[in-house]
CSV table of C-alpha atoms in Angstrom, one decimal:
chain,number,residue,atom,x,y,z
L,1,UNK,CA,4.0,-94.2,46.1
L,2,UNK,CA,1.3,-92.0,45.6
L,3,UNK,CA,-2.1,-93.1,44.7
L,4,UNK,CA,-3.0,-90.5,42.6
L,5,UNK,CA,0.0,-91.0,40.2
L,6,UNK,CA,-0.7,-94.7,39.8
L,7,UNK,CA,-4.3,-93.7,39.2
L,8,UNK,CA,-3.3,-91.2,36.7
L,9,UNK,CA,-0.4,-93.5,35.4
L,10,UNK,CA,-3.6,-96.1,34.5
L,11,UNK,CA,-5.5,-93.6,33.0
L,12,UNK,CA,-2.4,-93.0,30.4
L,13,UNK,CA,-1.4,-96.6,29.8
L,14,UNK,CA,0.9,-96.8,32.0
L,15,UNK,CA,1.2,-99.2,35.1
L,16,UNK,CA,3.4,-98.3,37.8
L,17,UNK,CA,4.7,-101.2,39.6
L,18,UNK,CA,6.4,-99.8,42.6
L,19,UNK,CA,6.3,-103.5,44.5
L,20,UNK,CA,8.8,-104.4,42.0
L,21,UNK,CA,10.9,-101.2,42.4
L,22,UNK,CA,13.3,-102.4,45.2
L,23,UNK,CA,15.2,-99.4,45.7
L,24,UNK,CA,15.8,-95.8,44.1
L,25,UNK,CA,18.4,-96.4,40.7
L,26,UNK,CA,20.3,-94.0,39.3
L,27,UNK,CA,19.9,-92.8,36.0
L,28,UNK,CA,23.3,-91.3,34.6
L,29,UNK,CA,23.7,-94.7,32.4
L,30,UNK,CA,20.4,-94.5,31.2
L,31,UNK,CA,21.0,-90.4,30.0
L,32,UNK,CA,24.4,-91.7,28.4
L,33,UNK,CA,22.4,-93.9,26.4
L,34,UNK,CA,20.4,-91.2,25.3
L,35,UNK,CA,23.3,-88.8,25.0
L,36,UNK,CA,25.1,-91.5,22.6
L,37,UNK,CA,22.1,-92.3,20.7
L,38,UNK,CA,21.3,-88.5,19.6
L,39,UNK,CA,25.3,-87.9,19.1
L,40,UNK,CA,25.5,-91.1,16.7
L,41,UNK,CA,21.8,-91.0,15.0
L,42,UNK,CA,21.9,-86.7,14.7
L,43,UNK,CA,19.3,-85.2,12.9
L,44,UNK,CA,17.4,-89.5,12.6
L,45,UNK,CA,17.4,-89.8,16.5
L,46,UNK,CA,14.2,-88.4,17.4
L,47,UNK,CA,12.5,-91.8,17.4
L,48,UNK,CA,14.8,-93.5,18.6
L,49,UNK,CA,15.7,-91.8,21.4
L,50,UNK,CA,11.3,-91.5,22.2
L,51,UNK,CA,11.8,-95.2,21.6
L,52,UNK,CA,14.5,-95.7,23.9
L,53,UNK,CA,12.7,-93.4,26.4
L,54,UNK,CA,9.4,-95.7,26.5
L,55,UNK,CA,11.0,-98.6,27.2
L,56,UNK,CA,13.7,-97.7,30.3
L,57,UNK,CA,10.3,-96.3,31.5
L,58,UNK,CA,9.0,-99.0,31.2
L,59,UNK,CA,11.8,-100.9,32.4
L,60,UNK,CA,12.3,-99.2,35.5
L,61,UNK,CA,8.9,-97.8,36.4
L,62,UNK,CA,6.6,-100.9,35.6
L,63,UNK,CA,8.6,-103.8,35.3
L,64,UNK,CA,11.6,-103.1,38.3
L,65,UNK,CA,14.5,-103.3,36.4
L,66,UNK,CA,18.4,-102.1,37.4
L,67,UNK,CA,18.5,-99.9,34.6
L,68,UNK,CA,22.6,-99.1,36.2
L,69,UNK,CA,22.8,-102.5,34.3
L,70,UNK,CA,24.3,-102.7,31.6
L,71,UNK,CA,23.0,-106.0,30.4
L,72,UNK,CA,19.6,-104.5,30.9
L,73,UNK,CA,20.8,-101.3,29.0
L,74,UNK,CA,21.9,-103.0,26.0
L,75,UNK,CA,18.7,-105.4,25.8
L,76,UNK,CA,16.3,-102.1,26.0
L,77,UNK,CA,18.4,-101.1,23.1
L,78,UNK,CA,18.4,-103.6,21.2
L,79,UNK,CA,14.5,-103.6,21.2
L,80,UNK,CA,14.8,-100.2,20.3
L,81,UNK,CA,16.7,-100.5,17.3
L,82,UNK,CA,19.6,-98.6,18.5
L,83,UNK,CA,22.8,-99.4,17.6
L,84,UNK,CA,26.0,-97.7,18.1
L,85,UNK,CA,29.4,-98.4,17.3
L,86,UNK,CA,30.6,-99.5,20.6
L,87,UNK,CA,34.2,-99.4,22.2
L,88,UNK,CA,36.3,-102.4,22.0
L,89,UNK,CA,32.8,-104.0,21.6
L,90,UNK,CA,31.3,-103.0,25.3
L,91,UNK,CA,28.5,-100.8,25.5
L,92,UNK,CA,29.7,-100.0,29.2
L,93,UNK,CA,32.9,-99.0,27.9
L,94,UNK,CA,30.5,-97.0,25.2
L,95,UNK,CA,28.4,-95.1,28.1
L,96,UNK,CA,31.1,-94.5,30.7
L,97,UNK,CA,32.6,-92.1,27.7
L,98,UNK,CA,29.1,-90.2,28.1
L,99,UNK,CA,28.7,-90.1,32.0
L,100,UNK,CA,30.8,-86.9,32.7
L,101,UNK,CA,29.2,-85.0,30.3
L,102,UNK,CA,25.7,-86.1,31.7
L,103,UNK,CA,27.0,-85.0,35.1
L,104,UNK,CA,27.8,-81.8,33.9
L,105,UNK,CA,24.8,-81.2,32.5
L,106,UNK,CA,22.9,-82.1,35.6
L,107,UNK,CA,25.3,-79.9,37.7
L,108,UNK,CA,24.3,-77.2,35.1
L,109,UNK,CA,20.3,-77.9,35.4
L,110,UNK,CA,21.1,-77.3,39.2
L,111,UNK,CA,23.0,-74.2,38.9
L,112,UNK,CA,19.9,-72.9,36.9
L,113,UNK,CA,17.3,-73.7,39.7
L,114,UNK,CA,16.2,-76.8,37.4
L,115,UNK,CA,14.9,-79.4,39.5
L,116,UNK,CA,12.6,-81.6,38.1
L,117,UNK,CA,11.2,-82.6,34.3
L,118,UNK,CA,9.8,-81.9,32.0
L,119,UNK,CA,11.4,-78.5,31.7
L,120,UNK,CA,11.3,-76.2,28.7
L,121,UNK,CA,13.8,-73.2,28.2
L,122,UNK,CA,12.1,-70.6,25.5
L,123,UNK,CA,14.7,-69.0,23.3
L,124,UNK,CA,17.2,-69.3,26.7
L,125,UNK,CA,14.8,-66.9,28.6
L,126,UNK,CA,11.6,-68.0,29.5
L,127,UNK,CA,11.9,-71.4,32.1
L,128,UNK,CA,8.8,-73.5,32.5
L,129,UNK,CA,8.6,-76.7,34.7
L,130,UNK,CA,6.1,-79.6,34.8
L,131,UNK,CA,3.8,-80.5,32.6
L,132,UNK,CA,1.9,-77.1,31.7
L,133,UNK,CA,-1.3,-77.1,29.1
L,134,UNK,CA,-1.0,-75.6,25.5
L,135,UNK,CA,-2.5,-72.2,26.4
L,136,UNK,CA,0.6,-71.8,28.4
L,137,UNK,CA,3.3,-72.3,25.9
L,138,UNK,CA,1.5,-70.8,23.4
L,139,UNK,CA,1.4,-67.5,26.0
L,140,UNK,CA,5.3,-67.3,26.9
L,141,UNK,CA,6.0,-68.4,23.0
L,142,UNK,CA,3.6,-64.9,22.1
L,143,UNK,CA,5.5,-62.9,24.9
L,144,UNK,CA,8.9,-63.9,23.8
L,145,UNK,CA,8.5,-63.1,20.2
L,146,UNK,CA,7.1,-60.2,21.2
L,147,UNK,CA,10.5,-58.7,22.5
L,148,UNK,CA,12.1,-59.9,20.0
């Protein structure tokens, strides 16, 4: 993988391990547990879910772990303090109830020309993608208000 990302990775705290990374995994299960989270927590999910978030980077990124496992799904949120009433006791059983929606909602990011994250929709008409400094928001936040 690129040097410059595992340089800038470093410089952020965070240690890309991509020796440990054997292949490419999915992350639809992963989503579904972030899906279920924020649909059981509500409005107390925020931390939670940047809780969640952390560690299946961590998880995946620095540490090589299958994060399409299950096992591995419900350890990360355990740690996180996440827990959600589960069907007939399986957390797999839990997610799979989440997976279409996530689907569609990545079907839908594609239909609008969204390709990549971070990406912020402003009031459902301005799109910005990647990570963009606070002059910028701040900018399409002044322009969008502006029409209003």
């Amino acid at each position: 993988m690129s040097k410059r990302l595992v340089s800038t990775g470093k410089e952020l705290g965070i240690d890309f391990n991509f020796k440990k990374m054997e292949y490419v995994i999915p992350s639809v299960y992963a989503h579904a547990l972030i899906k279920a989270t924020k649909e059981s927590l509500g409005s107390d999910a925020q931390q939670k879910v940047a809780d969640l978030l952390e560690l299946l980077f961590k998880a995946y990124f620095s540490e090589g772990k299958d994060i399409m496992d299950f096992k591995v799904l419900e350890g990360i949120s355990t740690e996180a303090g996440v827990s959600l009433e589960l069907k007939e006791g399986s957390l797999e059983k839990t997610l799979l109830e989440y997976v279409d929606a996530v689907r569609r909602e990545d079907k839908q990011a594609k239909y609008s020309s969204i390709s990549g994250v971070p990406h912020y929709v402003i009031n459902e008409k301005v799109h910005l993608s990647g990570g963009q400094p606070a002059e910028v928001f701040e900018e399409h936040i002044r322009h969008v208000i502006q029409q209003q």
